[in-house]
PDB file of C-alpha atoms in Angstrom:
ATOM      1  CA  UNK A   6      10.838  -7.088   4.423  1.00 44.00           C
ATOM      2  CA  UNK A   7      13.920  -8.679   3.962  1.00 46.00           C
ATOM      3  CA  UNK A   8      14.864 -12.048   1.891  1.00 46.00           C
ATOM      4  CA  UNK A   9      15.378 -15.126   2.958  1.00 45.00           C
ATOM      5  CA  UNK A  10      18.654 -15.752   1.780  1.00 43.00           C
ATOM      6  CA  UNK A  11      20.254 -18.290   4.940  1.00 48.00           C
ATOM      7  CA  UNK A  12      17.958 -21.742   3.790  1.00 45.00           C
ATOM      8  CA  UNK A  13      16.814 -21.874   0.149  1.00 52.00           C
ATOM      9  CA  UNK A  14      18.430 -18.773  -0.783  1.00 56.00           C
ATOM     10  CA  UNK A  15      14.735 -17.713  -2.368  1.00 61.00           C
ATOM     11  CA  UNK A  16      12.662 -14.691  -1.855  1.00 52.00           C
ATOM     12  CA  UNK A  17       9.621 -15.222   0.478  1.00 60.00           C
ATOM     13  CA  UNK A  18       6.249 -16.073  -1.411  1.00 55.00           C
ATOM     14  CA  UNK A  19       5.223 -12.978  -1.054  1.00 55.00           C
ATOM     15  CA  UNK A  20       7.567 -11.561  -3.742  1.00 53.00           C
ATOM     16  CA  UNK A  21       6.565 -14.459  -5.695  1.00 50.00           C
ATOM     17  CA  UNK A  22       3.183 -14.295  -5.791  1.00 57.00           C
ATOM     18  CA  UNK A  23       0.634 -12.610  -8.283  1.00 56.00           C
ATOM     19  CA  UNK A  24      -1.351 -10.203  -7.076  1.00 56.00           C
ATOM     20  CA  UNK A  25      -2.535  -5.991  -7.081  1.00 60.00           C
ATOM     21  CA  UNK A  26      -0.797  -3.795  -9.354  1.00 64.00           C
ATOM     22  CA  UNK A  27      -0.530  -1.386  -6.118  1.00 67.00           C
ATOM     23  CA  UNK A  28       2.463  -1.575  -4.386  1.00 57.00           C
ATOM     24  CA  UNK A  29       1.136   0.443  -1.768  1.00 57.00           C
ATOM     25  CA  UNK A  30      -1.787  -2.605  -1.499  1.00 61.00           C
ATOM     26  CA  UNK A  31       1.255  -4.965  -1.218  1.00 59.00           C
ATOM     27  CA  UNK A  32       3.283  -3.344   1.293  1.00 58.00           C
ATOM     28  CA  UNK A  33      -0.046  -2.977   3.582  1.00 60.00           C
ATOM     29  CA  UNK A  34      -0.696  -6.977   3.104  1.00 58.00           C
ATOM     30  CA  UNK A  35       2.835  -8.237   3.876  1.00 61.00           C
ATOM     31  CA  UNK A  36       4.579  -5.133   5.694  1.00 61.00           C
ATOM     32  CA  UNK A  37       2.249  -2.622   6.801  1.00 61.00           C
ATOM     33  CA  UNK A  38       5.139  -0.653   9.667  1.00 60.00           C
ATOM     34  CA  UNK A  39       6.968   0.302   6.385  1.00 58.00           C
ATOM     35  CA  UNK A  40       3.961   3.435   5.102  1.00 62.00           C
ATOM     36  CA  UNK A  41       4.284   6.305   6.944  1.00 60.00           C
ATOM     37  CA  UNK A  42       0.117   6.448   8.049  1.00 57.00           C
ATOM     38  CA  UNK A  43       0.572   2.896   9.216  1.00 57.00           C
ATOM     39  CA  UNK A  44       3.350   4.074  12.201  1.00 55.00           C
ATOM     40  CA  UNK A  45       2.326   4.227  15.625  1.00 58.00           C
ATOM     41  CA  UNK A  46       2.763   7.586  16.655  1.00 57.00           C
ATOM     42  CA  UNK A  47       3.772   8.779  20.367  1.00 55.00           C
ATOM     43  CA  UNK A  48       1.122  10.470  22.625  1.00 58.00           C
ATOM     44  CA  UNK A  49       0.895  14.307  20.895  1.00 54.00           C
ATOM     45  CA  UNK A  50       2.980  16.335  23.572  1.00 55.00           C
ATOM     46  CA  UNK A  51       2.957  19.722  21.200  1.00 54.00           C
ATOM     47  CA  UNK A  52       3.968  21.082  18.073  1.00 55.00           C
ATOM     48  CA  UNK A  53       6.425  19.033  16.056  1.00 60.00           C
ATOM     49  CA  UNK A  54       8.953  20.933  15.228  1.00 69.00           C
ATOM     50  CA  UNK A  55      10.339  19.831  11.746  1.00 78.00           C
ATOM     51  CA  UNK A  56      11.983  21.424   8.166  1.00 81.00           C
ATOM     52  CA  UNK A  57       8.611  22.307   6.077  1.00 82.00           C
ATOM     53  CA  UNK A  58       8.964  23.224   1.995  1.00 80.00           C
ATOM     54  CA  UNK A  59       7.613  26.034   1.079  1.00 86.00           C
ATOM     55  CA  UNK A  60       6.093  27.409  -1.668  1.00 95.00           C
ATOM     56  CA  UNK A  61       5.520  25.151  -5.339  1.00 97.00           C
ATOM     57  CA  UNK A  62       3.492  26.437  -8.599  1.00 98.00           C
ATOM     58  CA  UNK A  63       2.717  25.229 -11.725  1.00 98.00           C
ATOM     59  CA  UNK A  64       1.722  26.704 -14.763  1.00 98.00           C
ATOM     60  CA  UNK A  65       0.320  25.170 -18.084  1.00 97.00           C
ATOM     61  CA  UNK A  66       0.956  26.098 -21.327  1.00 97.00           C
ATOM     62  CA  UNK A  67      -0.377  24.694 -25.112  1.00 97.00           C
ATOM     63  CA  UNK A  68       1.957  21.507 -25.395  1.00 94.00           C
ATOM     64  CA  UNK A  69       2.520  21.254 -21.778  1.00 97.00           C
ATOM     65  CA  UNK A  70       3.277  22.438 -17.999  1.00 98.00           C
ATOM     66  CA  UNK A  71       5.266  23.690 -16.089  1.00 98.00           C
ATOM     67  CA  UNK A  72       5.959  22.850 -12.264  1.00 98.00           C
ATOM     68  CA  UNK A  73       8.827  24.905 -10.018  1.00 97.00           C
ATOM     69  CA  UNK A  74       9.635  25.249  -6.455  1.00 96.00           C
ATOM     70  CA  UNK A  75      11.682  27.455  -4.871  1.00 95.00           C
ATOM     71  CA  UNK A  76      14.563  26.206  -2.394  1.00 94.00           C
ATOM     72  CA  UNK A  77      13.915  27.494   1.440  1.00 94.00           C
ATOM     73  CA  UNK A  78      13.386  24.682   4.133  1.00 92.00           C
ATOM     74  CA  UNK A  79      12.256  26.118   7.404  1.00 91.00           C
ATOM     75  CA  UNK A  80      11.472  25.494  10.788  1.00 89.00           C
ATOM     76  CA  UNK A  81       9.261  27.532  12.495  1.00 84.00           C
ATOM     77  CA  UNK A  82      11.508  31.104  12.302  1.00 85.00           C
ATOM     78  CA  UNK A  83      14.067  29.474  11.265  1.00 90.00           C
ATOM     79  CA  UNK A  84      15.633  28.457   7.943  1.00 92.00           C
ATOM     80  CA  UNK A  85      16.380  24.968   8.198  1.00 91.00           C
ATOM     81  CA  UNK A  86      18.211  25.123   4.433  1.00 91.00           C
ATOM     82  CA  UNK A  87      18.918  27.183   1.665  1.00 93.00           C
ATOM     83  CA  UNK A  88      18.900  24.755  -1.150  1.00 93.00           C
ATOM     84  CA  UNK A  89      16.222  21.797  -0.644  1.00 93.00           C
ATOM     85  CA  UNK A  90      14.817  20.553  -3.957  1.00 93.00           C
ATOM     86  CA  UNK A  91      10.764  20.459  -3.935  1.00 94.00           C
ATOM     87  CA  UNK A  92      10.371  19.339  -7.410  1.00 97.00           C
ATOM     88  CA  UNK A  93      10.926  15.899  -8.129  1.00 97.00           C
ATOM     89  CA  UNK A  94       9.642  13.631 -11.474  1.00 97.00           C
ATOM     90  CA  UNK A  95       7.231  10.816 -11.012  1.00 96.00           C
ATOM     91  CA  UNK A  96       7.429   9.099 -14.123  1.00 95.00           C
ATOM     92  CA  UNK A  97       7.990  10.046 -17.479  1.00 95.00           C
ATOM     93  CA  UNK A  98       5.299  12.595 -17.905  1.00 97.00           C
ATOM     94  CA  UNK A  99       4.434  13.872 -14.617  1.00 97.00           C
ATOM     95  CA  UNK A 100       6.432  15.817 -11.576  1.00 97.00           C
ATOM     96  CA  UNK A 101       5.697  16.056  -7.891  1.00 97.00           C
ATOM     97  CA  UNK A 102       6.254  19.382  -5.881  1.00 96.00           C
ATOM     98  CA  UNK A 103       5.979  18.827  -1.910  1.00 93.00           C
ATOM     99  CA  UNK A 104       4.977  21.600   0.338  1.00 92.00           C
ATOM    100  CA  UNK A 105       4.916  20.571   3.950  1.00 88.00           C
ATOM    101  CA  UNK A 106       6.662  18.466   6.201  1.00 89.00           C
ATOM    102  CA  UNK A 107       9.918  17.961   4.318  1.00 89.00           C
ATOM    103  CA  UNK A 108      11.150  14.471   5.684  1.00 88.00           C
ATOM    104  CA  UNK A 109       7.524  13.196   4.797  1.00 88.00           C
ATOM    105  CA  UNK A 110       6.741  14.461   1.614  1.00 91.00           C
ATOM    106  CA  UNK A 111      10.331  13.544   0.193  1.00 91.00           C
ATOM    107  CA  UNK A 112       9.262   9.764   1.425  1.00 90.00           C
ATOM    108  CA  UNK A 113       6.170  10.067  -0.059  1.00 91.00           C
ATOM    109  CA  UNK A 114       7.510  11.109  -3.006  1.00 94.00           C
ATOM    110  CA  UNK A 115       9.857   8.194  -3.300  1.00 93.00           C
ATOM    111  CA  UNK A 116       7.060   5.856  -2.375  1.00 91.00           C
ATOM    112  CA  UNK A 117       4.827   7.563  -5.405  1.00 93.00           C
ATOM    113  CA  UNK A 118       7.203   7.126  -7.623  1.00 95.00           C
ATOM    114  CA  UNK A 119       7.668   3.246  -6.657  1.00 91.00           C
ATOM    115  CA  UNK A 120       4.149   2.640  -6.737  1.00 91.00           C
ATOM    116  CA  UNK A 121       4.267   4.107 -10.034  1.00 93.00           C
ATOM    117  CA  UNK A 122       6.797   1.847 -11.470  1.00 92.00           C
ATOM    118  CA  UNK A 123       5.280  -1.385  -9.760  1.00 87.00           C
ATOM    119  CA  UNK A 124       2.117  -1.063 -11.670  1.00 88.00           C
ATOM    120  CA  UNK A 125       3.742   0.013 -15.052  1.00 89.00           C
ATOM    121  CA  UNK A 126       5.867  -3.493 -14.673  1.00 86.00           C
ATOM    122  CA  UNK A 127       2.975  -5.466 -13.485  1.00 84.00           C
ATOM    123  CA  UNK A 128       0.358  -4.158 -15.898  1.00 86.00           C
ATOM    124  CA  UNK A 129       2.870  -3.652 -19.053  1.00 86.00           C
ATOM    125  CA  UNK A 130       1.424  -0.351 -19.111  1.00 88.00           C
ATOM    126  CA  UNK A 131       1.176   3.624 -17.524  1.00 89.00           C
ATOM    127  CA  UNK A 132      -1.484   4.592 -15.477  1.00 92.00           C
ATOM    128  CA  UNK A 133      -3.509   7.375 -16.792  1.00 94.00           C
ATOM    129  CA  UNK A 134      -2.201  10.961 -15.590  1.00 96.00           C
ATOM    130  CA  UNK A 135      -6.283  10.520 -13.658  1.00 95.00           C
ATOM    131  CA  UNK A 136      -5.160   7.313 -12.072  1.00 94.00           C
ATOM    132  CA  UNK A 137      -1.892   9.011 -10.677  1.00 95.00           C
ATOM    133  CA  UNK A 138      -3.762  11.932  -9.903  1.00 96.00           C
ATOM    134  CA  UNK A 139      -5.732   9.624  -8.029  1.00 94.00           C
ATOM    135  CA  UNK A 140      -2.713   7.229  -6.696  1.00 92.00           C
ATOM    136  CA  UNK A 141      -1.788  10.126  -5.184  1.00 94.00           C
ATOM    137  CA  UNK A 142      -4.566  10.949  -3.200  1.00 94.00           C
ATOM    138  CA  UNK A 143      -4.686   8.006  -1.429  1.00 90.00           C
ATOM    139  CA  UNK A 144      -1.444   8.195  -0.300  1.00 89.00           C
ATOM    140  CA  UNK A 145      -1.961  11.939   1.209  1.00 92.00           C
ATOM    141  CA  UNK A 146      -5.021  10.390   3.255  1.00 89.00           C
ATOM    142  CA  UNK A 147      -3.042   7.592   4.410  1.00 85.00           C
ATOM    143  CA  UNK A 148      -0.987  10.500   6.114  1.00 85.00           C
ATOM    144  CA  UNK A 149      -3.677  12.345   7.597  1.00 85.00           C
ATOM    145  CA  UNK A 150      -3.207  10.910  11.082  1.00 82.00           C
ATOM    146  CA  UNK A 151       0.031  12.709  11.120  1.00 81.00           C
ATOM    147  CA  UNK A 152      -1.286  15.898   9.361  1.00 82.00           C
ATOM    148  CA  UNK A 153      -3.477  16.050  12.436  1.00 82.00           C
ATOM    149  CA  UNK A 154      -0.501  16.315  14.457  1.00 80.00           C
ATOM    150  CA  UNK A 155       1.370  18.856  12.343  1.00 79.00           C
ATOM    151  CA  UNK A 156       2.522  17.088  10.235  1.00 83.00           C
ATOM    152  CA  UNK A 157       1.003  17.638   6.982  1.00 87.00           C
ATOM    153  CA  UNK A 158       2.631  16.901   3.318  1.00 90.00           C
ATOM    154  CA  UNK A 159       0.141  19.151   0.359  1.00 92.00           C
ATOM    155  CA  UNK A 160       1.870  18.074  -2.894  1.00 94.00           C
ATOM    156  CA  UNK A 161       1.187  19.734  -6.454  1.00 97.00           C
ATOM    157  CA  UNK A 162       1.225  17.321  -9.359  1.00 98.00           C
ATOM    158  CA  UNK A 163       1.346  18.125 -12.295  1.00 98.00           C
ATOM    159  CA  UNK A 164       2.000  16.468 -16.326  1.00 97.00           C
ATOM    160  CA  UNK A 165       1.552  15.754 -19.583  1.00 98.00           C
ATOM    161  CA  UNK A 166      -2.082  13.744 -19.983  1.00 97.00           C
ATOM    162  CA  UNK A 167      -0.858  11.632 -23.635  1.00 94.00           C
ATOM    163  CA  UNK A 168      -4.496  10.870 -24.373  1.00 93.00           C
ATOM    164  CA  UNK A 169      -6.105  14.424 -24.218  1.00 95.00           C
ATOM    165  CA  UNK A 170      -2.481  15.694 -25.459  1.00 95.00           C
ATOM    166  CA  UNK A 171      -2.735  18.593 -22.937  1.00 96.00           C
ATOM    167  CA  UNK A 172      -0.633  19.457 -19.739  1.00 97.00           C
ATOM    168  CA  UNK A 173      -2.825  19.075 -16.048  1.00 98.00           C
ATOM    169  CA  UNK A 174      -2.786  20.246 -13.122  1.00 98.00           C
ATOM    170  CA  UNK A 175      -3.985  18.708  -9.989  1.00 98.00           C
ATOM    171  CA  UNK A 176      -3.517  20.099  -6.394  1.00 97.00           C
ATOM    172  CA  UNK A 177      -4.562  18.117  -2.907  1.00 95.00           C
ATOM    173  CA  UNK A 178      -5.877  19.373   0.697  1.00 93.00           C
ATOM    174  CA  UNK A 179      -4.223  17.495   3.726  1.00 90.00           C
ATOM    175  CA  UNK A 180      -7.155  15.030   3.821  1.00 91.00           C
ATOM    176  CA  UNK A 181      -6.148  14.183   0.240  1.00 91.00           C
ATOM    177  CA  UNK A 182      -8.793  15.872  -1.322  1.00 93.00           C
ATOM    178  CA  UNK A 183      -8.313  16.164  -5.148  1.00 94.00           C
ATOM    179  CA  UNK A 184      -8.839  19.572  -7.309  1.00 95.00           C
ATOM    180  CA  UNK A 185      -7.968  20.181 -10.898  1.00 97.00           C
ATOM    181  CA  UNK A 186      -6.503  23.660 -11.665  1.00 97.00           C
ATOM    182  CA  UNK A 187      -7.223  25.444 -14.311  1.00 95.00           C
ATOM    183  CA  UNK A 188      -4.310  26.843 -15.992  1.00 96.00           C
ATOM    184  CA  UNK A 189      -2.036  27.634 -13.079  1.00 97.00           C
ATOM    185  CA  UNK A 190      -2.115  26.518  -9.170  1.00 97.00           C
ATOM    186  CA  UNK A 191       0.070  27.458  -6.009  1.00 97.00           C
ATOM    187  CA  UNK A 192       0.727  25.376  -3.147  1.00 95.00           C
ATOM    188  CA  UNK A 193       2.484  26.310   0.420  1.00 93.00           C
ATOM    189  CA  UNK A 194       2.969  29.239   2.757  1.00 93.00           C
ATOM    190  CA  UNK A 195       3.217  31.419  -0.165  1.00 94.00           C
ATOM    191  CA  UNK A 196       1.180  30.449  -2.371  1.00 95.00           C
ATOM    192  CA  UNK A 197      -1.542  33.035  -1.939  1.00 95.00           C
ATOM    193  CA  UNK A 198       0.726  35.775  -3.525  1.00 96.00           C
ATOM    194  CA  UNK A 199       2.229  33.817  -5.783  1.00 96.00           C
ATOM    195  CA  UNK A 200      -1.544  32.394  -6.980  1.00 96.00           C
ATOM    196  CA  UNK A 201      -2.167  36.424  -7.713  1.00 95.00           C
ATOM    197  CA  UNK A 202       1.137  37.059  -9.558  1.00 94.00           C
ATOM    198  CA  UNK A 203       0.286  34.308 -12.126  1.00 96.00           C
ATOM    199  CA  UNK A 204      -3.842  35.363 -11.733  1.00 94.00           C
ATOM    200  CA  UNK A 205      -2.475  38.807 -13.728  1.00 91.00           C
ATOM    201  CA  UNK A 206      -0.036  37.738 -16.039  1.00 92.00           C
ATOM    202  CA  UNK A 207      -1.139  34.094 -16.837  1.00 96.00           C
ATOM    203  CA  UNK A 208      -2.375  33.830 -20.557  1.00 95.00           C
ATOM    204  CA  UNK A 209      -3.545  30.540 -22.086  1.00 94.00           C
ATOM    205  CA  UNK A 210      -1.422  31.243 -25.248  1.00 95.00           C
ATOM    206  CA  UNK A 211       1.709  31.376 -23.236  1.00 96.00           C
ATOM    207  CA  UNK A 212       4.951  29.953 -24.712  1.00 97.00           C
ATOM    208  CA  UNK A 213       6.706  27.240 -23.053  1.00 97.00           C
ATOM    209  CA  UNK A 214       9.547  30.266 -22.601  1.00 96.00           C
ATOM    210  CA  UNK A 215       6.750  32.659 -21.090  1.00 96.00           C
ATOM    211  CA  UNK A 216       5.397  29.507 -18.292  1.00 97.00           C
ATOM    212  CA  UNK A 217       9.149  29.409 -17.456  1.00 97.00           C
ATOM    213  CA  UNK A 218       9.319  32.948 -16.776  1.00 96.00           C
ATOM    214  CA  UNK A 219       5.819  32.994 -14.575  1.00 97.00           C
ATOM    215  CA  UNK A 220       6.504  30.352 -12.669  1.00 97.00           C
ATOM    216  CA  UNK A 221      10.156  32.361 -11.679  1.00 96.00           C
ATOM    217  CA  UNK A 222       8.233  35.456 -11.624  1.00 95.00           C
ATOM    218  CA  UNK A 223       5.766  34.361  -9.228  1.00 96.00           C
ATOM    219  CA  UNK A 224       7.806  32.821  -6.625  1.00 96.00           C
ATOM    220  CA  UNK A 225       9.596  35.846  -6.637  1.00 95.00           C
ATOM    221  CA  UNK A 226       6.254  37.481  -5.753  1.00 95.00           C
ATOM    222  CA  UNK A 227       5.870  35.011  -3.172  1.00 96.00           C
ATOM    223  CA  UNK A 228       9.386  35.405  -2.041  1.00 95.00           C
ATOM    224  CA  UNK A 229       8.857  39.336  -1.737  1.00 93.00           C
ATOM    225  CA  UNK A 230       5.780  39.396   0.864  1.00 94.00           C
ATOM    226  CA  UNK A 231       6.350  35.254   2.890  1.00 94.00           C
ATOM    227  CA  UNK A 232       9.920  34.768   4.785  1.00 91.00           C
ATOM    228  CA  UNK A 233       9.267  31.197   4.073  1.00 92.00           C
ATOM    229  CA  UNK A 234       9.782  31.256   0.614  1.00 94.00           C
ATOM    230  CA  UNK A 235      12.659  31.565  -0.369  1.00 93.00           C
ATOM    231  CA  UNK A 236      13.740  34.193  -3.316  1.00 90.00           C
ATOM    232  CA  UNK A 237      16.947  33.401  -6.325  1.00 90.00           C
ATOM    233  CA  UNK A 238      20.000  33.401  -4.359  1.00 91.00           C
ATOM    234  CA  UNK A 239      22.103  35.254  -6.676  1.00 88.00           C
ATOM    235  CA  UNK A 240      25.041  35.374  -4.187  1.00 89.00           C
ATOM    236  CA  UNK A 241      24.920  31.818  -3.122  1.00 93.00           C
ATOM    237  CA  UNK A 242      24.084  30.584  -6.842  1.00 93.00           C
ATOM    238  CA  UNK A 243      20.649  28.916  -5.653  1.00 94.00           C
ATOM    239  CA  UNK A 244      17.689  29.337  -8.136  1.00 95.00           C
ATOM    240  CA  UNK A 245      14.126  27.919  -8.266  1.00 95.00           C
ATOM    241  CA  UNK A 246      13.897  23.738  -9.439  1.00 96.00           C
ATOM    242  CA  UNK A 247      12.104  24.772 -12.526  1.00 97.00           C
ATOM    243  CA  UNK A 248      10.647  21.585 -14.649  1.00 98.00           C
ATOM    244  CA  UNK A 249       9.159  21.427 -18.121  1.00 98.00           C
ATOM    245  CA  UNK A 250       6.713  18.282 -18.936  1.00 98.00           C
ATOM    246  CA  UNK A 251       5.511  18.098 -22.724  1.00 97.00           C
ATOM    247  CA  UNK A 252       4.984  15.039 -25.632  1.00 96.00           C
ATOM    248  CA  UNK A 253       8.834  14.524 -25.174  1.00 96.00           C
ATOM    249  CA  UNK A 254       8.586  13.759 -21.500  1.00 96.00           C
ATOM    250  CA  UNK A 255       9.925  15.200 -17.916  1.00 97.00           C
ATOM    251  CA  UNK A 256      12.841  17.638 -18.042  1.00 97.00           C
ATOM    252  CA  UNK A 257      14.190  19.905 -15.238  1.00 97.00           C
ATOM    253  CA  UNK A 258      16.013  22.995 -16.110  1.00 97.00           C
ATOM    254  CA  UNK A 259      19.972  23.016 -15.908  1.00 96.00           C
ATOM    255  CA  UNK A 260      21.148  25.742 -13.285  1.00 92.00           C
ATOM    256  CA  UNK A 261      22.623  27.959 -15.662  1.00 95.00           C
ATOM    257  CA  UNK A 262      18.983  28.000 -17.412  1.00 96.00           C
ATOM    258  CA  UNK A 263      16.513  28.392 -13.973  1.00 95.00           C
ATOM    259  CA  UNK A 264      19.260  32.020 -13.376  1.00 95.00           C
ATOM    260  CA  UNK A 265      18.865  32.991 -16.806  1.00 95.00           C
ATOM    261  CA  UNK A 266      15.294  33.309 -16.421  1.00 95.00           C
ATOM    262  CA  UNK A 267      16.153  34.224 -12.669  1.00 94.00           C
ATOM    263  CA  UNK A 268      18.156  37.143 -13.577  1.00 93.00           C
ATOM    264  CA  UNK A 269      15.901  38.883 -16.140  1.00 92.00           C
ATOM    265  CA  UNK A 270      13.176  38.921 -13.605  1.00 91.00           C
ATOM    266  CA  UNK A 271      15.308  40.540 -10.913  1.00 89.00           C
ATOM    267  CA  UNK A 272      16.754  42.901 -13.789  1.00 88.00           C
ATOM    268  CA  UNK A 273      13.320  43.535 -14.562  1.00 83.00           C
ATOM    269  CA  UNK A 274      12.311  44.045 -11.083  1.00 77.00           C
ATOM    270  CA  UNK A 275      15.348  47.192 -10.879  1.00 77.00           C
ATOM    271  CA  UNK A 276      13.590  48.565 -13.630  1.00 73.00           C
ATOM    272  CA  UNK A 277      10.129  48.735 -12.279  1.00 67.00           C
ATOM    273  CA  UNK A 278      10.671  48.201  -8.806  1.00 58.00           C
ATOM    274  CA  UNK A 279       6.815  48.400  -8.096  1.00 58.00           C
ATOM    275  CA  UNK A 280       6.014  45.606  -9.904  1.00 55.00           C
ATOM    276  CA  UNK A 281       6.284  44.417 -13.578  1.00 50.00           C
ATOM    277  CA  UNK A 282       3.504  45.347 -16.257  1.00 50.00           C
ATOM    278  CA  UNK A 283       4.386  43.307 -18.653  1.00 46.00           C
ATOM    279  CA  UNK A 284       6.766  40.398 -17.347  1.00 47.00           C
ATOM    280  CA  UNK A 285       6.271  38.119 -19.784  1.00 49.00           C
ATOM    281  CA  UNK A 286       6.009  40.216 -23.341  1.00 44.00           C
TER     282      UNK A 286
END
């Protein structure tokens, strides 16, 4: 909606007006065409053929999580790009990893994180990391008429809950079904081998250093058995978007950090080429 700058040079009353802390709420009221589930959509003539994200996990730890993604776009056996970022923050305590339809979930994303803001300045407060959680949901069902034509966005969230001073973990189905994970989650085309990398090394006395590491290690996993997911790029210099969420707030790993941790596990991999015993000790 634009402003109505040529008379009085004033917003429209719509800006002006009180009303719901959702923004979503307030673009369906005075704007609907602008949310992706409100679009008309064309007469379904096939599979859409789009860039999907891959593969995200998360991992939490005592004092926090841990949410990473690795960096392969494709489109259908094709890889669409090499260095897409999946993992993007929310707020100040909580991150967003999209697996799906790439063009989609990165709108969502920027919607989330509106919607996000818009309440914190309406209500003078945060939401909850449950009222995200469930913030979030809604928005995934609003998509579900184009999920039903391919094009499906299956985020992981993940953050920091202040008032049970713990890290959470919430993942979503494409009907925006809501699940909390216990400990570690996987989202994606490769997330069921990257689910049983962390299911044998996760521990719930893991160090923030050690959740770095398994999140690395198991999309390197996931990497090794799905062409979709896309593995450390040592030549190209393109490592996993590895983010840390604790008491001090969101913080995504520098580059030269996410291939430290990148390189030991491929060192460690030369070593024990079938498979590390003890990744993370």
């Amino acid at each position: 909606m634009e402003a109505n700058t040529r008379s009085t040079g004033r917003l429209p009353a719509a800006f002006l007006t009180p009303g719901s802390s959702s923004f979503m709420d307030f673009l369906s009221d005075h704007s609907p065409d602008m949310l992706p589930g409100k679009r008309s959509l064309p007469p379904l003539q096939g599979a859409v053929e789009a860039p999907h994200g891959t593969t995200i996990v998360a991992a939490s730890f005592p004092g926090g999580v841990v949410l990473a993604g690795d960096r392969r776009a494709t489109m259908g056996n094709m890889i669409a790009q090499r260095d897409i970022e999946k993992v993007f923050p929310a707020d100040e305590y909580s991150a967003v990893g999209i697996a799906g339809t790439a063009g989609l979930a990165v709108e969502m994303v920027k919607l989330f994180q509106l919607e996000l803001e818009h309440f914190e300045k309406v209500e003078g407060a945060q939401l909850s990391l449950e009222g995200k959680a469930n913030r979030l949901s809604t928005m995934i069902r609003s998509n579900l008429a184009m999920a039903m034509q391919g094009l499906a966005v299956v985020p992981l969230f993940a953050g920091y809950d202040v008032d049970r001073d713990k890290g959470r973990i919430f993942s979503y189905d494409v009907t925006g079904g809501r699940s909390e994970e216990n400990g570690y989650a996987a989202t994606g085309s490769g997330s069921i081998f990257a689910r049983g990398s962390m299911k044998k090394l996760y521990r719930e006395d893991l160090t923030e250093q050690q959740a770095l590491t398994l999140v690395v290690q198991a999309l390197y996993d996931a990497a090794d058995d799905d062409s979709a997911t896309g593995g450390p790029d040592v030549a190209r210099r393109i490592y996993p978007i590895v983010t840390v969420i604790t008491d001090e707030g969101f913080r995504r790993l520098t580059d030269q950090e996410s291939s430290e941790i990148a390189r030991a596990v491929l060192e460690r991999r030369l070593e024990e080429p079938d498979g590390p015993r003890a990744a993370l000790l």
